[in-house]
mmCIF file of C-alpha atoms in Angstrom:
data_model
loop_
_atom_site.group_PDB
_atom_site.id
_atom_site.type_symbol
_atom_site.label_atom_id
_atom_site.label_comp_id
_atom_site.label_asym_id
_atom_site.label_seq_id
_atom_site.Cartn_x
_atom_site.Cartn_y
_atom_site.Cartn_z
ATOM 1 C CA UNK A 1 31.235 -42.571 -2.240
ATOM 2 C CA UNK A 2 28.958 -39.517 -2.191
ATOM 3 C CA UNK A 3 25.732 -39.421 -1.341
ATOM 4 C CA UNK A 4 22.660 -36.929 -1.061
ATOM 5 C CA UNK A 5 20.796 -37.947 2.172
ATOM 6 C CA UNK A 6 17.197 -35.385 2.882
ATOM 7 C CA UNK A 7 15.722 -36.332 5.920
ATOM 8 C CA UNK A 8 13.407 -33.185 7.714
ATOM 9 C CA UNK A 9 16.115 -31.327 10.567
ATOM 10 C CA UNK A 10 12.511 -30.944 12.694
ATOM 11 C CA UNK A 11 9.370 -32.772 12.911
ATOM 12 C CA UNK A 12 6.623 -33.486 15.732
ATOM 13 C CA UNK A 13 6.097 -36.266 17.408
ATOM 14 C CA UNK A 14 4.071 -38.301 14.699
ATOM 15 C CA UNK A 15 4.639 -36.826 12.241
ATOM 16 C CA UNK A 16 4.759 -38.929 8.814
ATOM 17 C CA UNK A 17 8.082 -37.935 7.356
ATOM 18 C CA UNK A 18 9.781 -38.552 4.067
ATOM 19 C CA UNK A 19 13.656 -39.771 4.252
ATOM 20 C CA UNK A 20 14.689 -39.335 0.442
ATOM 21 C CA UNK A 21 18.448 -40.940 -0.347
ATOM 22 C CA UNK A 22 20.873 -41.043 -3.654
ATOM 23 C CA UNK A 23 24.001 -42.439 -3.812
ATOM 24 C CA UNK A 24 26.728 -42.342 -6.223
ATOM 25 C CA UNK A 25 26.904 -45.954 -7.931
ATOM 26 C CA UNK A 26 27.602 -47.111 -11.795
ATOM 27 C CA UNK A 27 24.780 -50.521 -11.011
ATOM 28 C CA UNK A 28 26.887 -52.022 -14.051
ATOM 29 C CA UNK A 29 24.199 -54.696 -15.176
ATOM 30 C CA UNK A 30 26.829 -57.857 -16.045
ATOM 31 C CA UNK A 31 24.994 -58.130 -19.058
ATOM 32 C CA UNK A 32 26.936 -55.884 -21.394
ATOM 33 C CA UNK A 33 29.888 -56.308 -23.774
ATOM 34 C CA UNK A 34 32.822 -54.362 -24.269
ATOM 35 C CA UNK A 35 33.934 -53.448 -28.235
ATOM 36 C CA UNK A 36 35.695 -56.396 -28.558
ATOM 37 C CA UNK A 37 33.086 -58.927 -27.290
ATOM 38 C CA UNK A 38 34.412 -59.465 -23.369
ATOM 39 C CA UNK A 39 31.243 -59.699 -21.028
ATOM 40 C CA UNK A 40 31.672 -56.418 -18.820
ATOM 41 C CA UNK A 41 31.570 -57.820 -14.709
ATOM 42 C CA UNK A 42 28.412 -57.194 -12.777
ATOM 43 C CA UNK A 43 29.158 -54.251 -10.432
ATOM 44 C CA UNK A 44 25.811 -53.519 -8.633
ATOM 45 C CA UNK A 45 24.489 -52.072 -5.001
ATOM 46 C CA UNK A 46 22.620 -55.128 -3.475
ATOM 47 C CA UNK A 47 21.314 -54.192 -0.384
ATOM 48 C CA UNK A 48 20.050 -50.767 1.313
ATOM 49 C CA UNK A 49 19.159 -50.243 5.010
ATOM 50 C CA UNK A 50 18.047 -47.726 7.201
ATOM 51 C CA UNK A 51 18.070 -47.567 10.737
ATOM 52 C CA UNK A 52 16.768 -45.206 13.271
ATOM 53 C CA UNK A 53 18.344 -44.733 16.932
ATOM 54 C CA UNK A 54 19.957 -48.736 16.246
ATOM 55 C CA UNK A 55 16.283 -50.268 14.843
ATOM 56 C CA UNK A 56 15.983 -51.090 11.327
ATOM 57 C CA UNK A 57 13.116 -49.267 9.521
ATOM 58 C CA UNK A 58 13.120 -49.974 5.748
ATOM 59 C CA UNK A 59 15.164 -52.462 3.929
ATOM 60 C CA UNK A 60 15.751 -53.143 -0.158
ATOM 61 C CA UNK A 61 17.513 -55.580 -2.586
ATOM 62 C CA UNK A 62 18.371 -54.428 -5.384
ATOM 63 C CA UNK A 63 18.863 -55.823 -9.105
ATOM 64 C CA UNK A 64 20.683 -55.220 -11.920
ATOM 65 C CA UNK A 65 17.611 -53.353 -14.135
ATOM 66 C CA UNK A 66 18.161 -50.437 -11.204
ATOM 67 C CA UNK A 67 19.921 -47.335 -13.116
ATOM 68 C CA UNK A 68 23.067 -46.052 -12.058
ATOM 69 C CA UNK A 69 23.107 -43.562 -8.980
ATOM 70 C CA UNK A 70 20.082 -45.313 -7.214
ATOM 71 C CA UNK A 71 17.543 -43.307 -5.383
ATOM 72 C CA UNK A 72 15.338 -44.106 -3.028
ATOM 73 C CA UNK A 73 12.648 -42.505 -1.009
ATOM 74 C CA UNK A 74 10.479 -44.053 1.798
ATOM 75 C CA UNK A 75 8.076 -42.839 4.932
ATOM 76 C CA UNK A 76 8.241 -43.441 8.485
ATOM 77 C CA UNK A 77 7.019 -42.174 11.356
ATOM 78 C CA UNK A 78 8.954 -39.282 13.505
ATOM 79 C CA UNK A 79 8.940 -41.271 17.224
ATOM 80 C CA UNK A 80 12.367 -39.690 18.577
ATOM 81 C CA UNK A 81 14.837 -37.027 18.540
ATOM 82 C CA UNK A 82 18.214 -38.878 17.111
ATOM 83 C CA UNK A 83 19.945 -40.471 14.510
ATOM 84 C CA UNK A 84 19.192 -42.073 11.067
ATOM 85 C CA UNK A 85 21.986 -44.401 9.629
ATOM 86 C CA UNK A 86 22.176 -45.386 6.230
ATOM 87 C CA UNK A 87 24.162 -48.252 4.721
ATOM 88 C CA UNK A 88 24.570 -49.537 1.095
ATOM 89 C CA UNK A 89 26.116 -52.902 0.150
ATOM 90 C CA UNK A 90 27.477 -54.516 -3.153
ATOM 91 C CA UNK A 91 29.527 -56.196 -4.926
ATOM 92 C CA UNK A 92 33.151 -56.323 -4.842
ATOM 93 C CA UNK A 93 33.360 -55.655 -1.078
ATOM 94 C CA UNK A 94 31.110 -52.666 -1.772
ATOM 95 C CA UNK A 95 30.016 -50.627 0.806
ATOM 96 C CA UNK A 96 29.136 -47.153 1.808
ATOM 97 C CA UNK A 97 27.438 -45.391 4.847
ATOM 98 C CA UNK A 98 25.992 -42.390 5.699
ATOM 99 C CA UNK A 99 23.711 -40.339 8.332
ATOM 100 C CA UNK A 100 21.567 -37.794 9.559
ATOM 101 C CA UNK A 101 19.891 -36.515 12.396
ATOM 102 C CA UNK A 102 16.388 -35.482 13.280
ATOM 103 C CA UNK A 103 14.821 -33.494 16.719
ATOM 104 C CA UNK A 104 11.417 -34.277 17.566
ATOM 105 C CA UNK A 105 9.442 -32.169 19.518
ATOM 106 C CA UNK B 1 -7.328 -17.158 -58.978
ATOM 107 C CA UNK B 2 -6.284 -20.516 -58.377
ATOM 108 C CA UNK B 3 -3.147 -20.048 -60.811
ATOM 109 C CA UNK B 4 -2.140 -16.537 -58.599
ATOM 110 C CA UNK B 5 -2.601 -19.049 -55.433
ATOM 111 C CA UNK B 6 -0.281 -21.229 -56.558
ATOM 112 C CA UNK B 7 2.254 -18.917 -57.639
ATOM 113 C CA UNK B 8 1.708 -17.315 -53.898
ATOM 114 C CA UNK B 9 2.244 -20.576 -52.329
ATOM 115 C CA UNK B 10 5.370 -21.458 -54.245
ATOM 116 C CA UNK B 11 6.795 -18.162 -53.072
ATOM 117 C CA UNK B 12 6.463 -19.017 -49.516
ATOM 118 C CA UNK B 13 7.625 -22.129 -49.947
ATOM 119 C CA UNK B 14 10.480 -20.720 -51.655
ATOM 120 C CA UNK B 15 11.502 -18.047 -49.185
ATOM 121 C CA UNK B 16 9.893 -19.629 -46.219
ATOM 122 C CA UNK B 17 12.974 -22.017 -45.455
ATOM 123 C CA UNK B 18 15.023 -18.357 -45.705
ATOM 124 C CA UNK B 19 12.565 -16.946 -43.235
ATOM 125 C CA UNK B 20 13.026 -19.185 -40.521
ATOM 126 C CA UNK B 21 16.592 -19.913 -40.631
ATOM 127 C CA UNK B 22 18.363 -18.094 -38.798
ATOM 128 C CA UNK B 23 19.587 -17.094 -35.250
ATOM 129 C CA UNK B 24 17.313 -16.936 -32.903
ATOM 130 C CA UNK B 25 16.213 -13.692 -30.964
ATOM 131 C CA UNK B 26 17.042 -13.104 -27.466
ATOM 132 C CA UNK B 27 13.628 -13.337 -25.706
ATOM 133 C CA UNK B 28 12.717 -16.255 -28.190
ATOM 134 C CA UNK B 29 16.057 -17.424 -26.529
ATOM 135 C CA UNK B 30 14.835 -21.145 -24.231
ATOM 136 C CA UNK B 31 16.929 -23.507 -22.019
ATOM 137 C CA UNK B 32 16.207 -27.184 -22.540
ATOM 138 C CA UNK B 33 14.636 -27.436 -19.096
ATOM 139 C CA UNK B 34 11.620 -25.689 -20.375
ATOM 140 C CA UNK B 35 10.959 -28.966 -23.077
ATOM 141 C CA UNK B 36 10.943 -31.613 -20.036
ATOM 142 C CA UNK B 37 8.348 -32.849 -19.025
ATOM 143 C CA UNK B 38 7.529 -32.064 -14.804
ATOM 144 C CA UNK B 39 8.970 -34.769 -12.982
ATOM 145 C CA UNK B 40 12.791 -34.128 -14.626
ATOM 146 C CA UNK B 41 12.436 -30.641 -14.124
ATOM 147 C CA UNK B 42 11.549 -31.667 -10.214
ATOM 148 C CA UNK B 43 14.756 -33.936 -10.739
ATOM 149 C CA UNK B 44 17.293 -30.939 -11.459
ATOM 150 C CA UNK B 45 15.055 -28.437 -9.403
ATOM 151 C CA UNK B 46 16.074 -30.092 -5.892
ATOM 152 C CA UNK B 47 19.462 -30.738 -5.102
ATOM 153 C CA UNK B 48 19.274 -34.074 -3.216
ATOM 154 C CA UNK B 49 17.334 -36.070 -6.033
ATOM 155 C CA UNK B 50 19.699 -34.183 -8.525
ATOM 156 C CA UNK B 51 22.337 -37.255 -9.286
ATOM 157 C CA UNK B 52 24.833 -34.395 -10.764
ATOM 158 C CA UNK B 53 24.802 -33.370 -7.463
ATOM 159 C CA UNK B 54 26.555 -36.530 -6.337
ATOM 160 C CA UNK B 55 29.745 -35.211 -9.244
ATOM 161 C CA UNK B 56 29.877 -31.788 -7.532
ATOM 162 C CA UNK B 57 30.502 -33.207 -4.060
ATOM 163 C CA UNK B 58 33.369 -35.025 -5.419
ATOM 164 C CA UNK B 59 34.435 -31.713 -7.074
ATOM 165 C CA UNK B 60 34.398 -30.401 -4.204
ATOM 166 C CA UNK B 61 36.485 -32.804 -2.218
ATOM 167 C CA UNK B 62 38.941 -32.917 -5.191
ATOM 168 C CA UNK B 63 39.021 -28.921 -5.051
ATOM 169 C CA UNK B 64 40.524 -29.227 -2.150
ATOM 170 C CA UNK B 65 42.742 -32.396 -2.208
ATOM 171 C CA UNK B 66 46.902 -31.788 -2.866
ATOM 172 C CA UNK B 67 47.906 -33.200 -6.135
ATOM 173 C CA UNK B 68 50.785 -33.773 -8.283
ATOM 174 C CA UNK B 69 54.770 -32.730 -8.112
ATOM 175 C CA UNK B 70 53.930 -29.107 -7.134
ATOM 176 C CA UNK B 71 51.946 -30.763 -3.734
ATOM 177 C CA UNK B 72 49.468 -28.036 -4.716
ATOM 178 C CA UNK B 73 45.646 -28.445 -4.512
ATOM 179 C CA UNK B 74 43.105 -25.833 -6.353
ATOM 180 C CA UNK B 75 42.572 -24.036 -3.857
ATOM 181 C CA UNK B 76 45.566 -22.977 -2.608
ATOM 182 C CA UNK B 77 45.749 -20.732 -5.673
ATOM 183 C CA UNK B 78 42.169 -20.008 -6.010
ATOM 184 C CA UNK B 79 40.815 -20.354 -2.251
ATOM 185 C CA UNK B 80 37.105 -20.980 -1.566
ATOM 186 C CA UNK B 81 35.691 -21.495 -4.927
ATOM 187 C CA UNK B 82 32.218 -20.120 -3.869
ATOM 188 C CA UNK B 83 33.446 -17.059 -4.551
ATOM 189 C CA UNK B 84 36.642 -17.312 -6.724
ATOM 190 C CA UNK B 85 34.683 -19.659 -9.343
ATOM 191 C CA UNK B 86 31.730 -17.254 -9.155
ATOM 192 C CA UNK B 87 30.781 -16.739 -12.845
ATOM 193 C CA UNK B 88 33.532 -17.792 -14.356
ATOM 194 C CA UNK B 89 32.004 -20.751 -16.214
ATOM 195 C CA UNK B 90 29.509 -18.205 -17.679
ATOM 196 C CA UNK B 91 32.747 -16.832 -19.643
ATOM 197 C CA UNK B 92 33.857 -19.931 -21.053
ATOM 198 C CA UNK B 93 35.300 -21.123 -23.290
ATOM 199 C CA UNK B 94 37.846 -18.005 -22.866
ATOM 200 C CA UNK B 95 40.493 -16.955 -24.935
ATOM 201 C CA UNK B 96 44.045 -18.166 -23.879
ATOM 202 C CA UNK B 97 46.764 -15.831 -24.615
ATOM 203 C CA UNK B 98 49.713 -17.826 -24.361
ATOM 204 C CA UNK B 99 47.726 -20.508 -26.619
ATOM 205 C CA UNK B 100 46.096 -17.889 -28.634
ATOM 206 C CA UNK B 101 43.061 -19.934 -28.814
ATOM 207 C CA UNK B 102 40.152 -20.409 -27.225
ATOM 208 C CA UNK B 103 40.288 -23.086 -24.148
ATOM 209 C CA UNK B 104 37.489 -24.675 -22.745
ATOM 210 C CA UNK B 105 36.721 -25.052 -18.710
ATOM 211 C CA UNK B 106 37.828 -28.676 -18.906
ATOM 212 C CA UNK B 107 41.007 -27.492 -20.595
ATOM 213 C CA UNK B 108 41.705 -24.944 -18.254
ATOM 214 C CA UNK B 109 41.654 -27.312 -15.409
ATOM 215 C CA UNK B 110 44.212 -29.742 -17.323
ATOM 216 C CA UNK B 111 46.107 -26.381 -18.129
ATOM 217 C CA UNK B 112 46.349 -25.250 -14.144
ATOM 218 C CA UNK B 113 47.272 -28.989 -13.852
ATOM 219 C CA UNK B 114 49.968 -29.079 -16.032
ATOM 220 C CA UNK B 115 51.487 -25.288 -15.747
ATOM 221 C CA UNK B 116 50.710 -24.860 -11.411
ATOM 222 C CA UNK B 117 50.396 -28.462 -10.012
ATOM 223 C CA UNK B 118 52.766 -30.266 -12.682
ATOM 224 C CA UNK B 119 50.343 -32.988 -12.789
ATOM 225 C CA UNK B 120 49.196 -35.148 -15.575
ATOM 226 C CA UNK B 121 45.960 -34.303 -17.181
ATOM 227 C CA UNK B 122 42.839 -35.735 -16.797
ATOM 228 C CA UNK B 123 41.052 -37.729 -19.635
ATOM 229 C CA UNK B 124 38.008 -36.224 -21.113
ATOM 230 C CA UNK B 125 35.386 -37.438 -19.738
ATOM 231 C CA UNK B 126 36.898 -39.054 -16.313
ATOM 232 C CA UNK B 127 35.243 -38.615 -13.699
ATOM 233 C CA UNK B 128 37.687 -36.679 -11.982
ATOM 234 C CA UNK B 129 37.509 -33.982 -14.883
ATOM 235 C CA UNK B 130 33.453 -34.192 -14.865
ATOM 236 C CA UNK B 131 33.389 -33.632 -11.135
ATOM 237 C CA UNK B 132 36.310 -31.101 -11.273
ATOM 238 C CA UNK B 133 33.955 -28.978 -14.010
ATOM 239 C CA UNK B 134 30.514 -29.570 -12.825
ATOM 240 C CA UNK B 135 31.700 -28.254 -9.103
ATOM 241 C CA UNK B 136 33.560 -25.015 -10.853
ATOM 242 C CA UNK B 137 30.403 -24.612 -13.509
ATOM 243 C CA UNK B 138 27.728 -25.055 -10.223
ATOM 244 C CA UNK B 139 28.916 -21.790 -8.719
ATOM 245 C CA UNK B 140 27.759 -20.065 -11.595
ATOM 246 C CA UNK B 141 24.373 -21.289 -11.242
ATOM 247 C CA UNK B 142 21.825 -18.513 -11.944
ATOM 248 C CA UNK B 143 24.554 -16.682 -13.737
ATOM 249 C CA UNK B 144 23.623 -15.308 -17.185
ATOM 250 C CA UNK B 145 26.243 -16.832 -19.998
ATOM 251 C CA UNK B 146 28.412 -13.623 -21.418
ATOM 252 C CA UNK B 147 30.885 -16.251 -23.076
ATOM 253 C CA UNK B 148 31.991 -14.981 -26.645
ATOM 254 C CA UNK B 149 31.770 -11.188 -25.764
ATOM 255 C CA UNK B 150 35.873 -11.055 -26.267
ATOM 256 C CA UNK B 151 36.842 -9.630 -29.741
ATOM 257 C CA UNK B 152 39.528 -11.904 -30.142
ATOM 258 C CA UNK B 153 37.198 -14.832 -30.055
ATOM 259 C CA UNK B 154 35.222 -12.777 -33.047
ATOM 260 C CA UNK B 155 37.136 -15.755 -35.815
ATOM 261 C CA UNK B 156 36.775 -18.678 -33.596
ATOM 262 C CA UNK B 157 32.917 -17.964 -32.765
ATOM 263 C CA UNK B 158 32.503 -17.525 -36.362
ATOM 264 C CA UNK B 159 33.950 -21.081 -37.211
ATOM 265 C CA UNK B 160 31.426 -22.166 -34.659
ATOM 266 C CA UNK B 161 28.630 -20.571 -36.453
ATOM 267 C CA UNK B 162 30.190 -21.991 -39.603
ATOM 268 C CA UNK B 163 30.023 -25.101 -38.272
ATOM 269 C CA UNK B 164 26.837 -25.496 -36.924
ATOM 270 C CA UNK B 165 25.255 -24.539 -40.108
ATOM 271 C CA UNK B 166 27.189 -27.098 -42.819
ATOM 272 C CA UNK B 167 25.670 -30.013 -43.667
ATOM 273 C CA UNK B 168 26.924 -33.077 -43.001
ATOM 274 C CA UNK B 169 27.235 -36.898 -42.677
ATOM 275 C CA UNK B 170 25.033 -39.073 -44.598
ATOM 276 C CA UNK B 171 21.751 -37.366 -43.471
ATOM 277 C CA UNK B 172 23.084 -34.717 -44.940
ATOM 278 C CA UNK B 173 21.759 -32.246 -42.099
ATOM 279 C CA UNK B 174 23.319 -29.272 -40.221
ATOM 280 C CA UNK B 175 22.709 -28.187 -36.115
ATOM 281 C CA UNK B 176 21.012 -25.239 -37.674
ATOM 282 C CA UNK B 177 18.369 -27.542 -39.999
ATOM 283 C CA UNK B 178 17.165 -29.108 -36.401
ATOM 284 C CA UNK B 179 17.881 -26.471 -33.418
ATOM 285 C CA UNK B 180 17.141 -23.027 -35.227
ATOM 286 C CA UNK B 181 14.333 -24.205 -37.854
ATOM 287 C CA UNK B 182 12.648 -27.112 -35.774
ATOM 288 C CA UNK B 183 12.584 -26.304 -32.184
ATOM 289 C CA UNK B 184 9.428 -27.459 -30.072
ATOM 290 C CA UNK B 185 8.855 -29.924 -32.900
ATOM 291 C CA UNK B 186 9.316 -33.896 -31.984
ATOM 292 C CA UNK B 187 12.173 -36.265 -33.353
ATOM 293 C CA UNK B 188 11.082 -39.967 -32.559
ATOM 294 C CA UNK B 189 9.318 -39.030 -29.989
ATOM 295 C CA UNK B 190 11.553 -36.712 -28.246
ATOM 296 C CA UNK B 191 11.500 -33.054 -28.369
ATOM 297 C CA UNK B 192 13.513 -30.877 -30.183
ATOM 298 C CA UNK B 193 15.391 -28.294 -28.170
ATOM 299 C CA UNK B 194 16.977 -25.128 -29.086
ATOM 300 C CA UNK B 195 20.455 -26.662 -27.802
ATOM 301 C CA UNK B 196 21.409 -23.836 -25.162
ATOM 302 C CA UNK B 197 24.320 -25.165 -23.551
ATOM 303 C CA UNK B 198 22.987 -23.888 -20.216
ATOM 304 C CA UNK B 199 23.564 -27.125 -18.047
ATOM 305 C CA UNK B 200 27.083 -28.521 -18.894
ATOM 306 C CA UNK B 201 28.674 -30.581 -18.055
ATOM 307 C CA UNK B 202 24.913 -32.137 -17.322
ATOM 308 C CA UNK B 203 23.441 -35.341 -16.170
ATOM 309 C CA UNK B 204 21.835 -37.054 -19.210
ATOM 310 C CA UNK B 205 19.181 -39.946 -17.916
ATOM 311 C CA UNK B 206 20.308 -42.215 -20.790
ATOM 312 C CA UNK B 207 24.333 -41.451 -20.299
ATOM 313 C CA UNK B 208 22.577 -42.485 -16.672
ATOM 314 C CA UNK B 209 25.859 -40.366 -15.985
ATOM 315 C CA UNK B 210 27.398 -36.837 -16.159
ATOM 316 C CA UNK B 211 28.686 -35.761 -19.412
ATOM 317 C CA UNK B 212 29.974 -32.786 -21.328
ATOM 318 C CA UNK B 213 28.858 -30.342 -24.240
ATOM 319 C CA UNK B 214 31.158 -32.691 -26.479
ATOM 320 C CA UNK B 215 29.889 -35.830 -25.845
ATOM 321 C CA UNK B 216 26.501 -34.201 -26.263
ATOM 322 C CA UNK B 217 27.883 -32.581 -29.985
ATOM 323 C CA UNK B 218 29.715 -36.221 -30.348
ATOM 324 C CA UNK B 219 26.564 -37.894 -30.028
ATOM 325 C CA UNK B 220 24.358 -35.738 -32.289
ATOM 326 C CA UNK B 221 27.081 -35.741 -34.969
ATOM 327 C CA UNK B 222 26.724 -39.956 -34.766
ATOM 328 C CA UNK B 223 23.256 -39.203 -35.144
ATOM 329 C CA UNK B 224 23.463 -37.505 -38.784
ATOM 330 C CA UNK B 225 26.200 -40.060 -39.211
ATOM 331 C CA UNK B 226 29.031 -37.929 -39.499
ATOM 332 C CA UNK B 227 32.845 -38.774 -38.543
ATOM 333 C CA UNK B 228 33.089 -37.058 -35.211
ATOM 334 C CA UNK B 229 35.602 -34.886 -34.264
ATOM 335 C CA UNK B 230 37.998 -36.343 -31.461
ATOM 336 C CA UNK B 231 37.480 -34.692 -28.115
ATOM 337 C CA UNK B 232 39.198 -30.879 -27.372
ATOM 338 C CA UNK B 233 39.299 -30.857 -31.362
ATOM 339 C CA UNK B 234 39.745 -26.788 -32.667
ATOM 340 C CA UNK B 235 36.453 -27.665 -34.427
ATOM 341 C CA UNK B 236 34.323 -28.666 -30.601
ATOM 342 C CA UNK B 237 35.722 -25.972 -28.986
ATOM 343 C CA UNK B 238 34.700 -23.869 -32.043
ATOM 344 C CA UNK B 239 31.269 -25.073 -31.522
ATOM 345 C CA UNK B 240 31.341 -24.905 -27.857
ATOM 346 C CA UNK B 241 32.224 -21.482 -27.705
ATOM 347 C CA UNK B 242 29.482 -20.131 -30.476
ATOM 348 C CA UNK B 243 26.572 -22.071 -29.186
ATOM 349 C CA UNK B 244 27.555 -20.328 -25.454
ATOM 350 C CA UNK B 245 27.825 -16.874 -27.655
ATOM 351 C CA UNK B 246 23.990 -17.812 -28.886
ATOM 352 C CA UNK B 247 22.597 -18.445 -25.640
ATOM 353 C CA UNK B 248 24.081 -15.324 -24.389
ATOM 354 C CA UNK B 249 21.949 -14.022 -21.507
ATOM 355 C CA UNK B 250 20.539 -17.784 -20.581
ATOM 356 C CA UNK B 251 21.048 -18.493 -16.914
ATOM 357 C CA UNK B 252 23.517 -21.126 -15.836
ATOM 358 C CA UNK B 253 21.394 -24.237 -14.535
ATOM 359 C CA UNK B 254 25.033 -26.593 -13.766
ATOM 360 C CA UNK B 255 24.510 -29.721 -13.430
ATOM 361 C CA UNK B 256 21.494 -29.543 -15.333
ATOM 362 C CA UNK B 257 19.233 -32.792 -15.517
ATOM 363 C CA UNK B 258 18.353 -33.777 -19.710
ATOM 364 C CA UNK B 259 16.401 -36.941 -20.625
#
């Protein structure tokens, strides 16, 4: 699925940086009904991780109050030039990845 | 003295409903963005927090992607949209010729379906058809809306007009008695806009997904409790087209963020 990863292209060495992500998701809740009364299945992300250069750096669970199309934005600091990888997990088998790299001077 | 005042003040009250209906002038003329409040403005102002964002990548990849009998994708007729879809969403809804009618975007794509890839259309409101329009109506960001300018359309954007200033359903109101009389006021809370299509299809925080000028009109005609007219019904596209001829001059914001 698409998502909208902004993570700074340049930063120094220390620098506090923010990674901002959104993914395309529908987070059905499981708690609504269709029309005609039939309980609509629970279809939600449940997990978020980011890694940088193979280390995990921030981690979330998420529920079923989260709206549709979650996005999330968290801080770390810039130690090294490389990669940020980005995964997403739910239910259903759901899954969904994405990246972006970073030079640090 | 006070018998003259009275007879003044039942004047105004008389005319004053006369006064302020009406269409309303060109620099008076005000996107919805301007009644949000800062942080969904900050929302549809930067692309990555912008969740309609998310439909125009699809678009994009769709744009591209071979489909139906013809084994034809977009843009092997139309080639890099950046250019070839420059503006045009500004123009619609456009009159058709063969049709003799106006069309709306999300027509036209089910039309260059049908006619150039002999595929079957999509369904309003599918995703496919969301992404398809908000990726052709994002290159037009910026653009001013000229839609309505065609004198053939002259009947049709009068129906519109017609339209959106009968009464109707059991509140007995019209889109005039709300969006040209009570603009900048509040309605449970929530401000009353000026309803410039200038964001469509947009991404509506309570939809908590895209949607298009119809299910917007849909939705408000629920709200007087009126029957709604289906979907790609003469009398939406009607509307469509002469609420794009009233914000003539509005820049496009597509895919605009609404609360």
């Amino acid at each position: 699925m698409a998502a909208l990863i902004n993570v700074p292209t340049k930063a120094k060495r220390g620098d506090i940086i923010e990674i901002r992500t959104l993914t395309s998701h529908i987070m059905e809740t499981g708690f609504r009904h269709t029309a005609d009364g039939r309980l609509v299945p629970r279809d939600i992300i449940t997990s978020f991780t980011c890694r940088y250069n193979g280390s995990e750096i921030f981690r979330a669970d998420l529920f079923p109050a989260i709206a549709a199309n979650p996005y999330l934005s968290f801080f770390t600091v810039a130690k090294e030039s490389g990669k940020f990888e980005f995964e997403w997990i739910g239910d259903n088998g759901y899954s969904s990845t994405a990246s972006a790299s970073i030079t640090v001077e | 003295m006070t018998f003259w005042r009275a007879i003044a003040t039942a004047i105004l009250l008389v005319i004053g409903p006369g006064l302020l209906a009406g269409e309303i002038p060109a620099d008076a003329r005000r996107s919805g963005y301007s009644f949000m409040g800062p942080d969904t403005r900050a929302m549809q102002d930067d692309d990555t927090s912008n969740p309609g964002m998310l439909f125009v990548l699809d678009g994009e990849t769709l744009w591209g992607r071979t489909m139906g009998d013809a084994g034809k994708a977009c843009a092997d007729c139309h080639g890099d949209a950046r250019s070839s879809m420059k503006g045009v969403a500004a123009r619609y809804p456009a009159f058709d010729k063969a049709l003799a009618r106006p069309v709306t975007l999300d027509q036209r794509i089910n039309l260059c379906r049908a006619n150039h890839q002999q595929a079957t259309p999509l369904a309003y409101e599918s995703r496919d058809l969301l992404a398809l329009s908000a990726y052709v109506g994002h290159q037009s960001r910026g653009i001013p809306i000229t839609a309505g300018g065609d004198p053939q359309l002259k009947p049709f954007v009068d129906q519109g007009r017609d339209l959106f200033m009968q009464r109707e359903g059991q509140l007995n109101l019209a889109c005039t008695n709300c969006h040209d009389d009570n603009y900048d006021k509040r309605l449970a809370g929530a401000p009353i806009t000026q309803a410039q299509p200038t964001g469509y299809p947009l991404y509506r925080l309570e939809w908590q997904t895209l949607g298009s000028i119809e299910r917007r009109l849909r939705s408000c005609m629920s709200g007087v409790r009126a029957q709604a007219y289906d979907y790609g019904s003469p009398e939406l596209v009607a509307l469509e087209l002469y609420l794009m001829s009233r914000a003539h001059g509005l820049p496009m914001e597509t895919p605009a963020v609404r609360p």
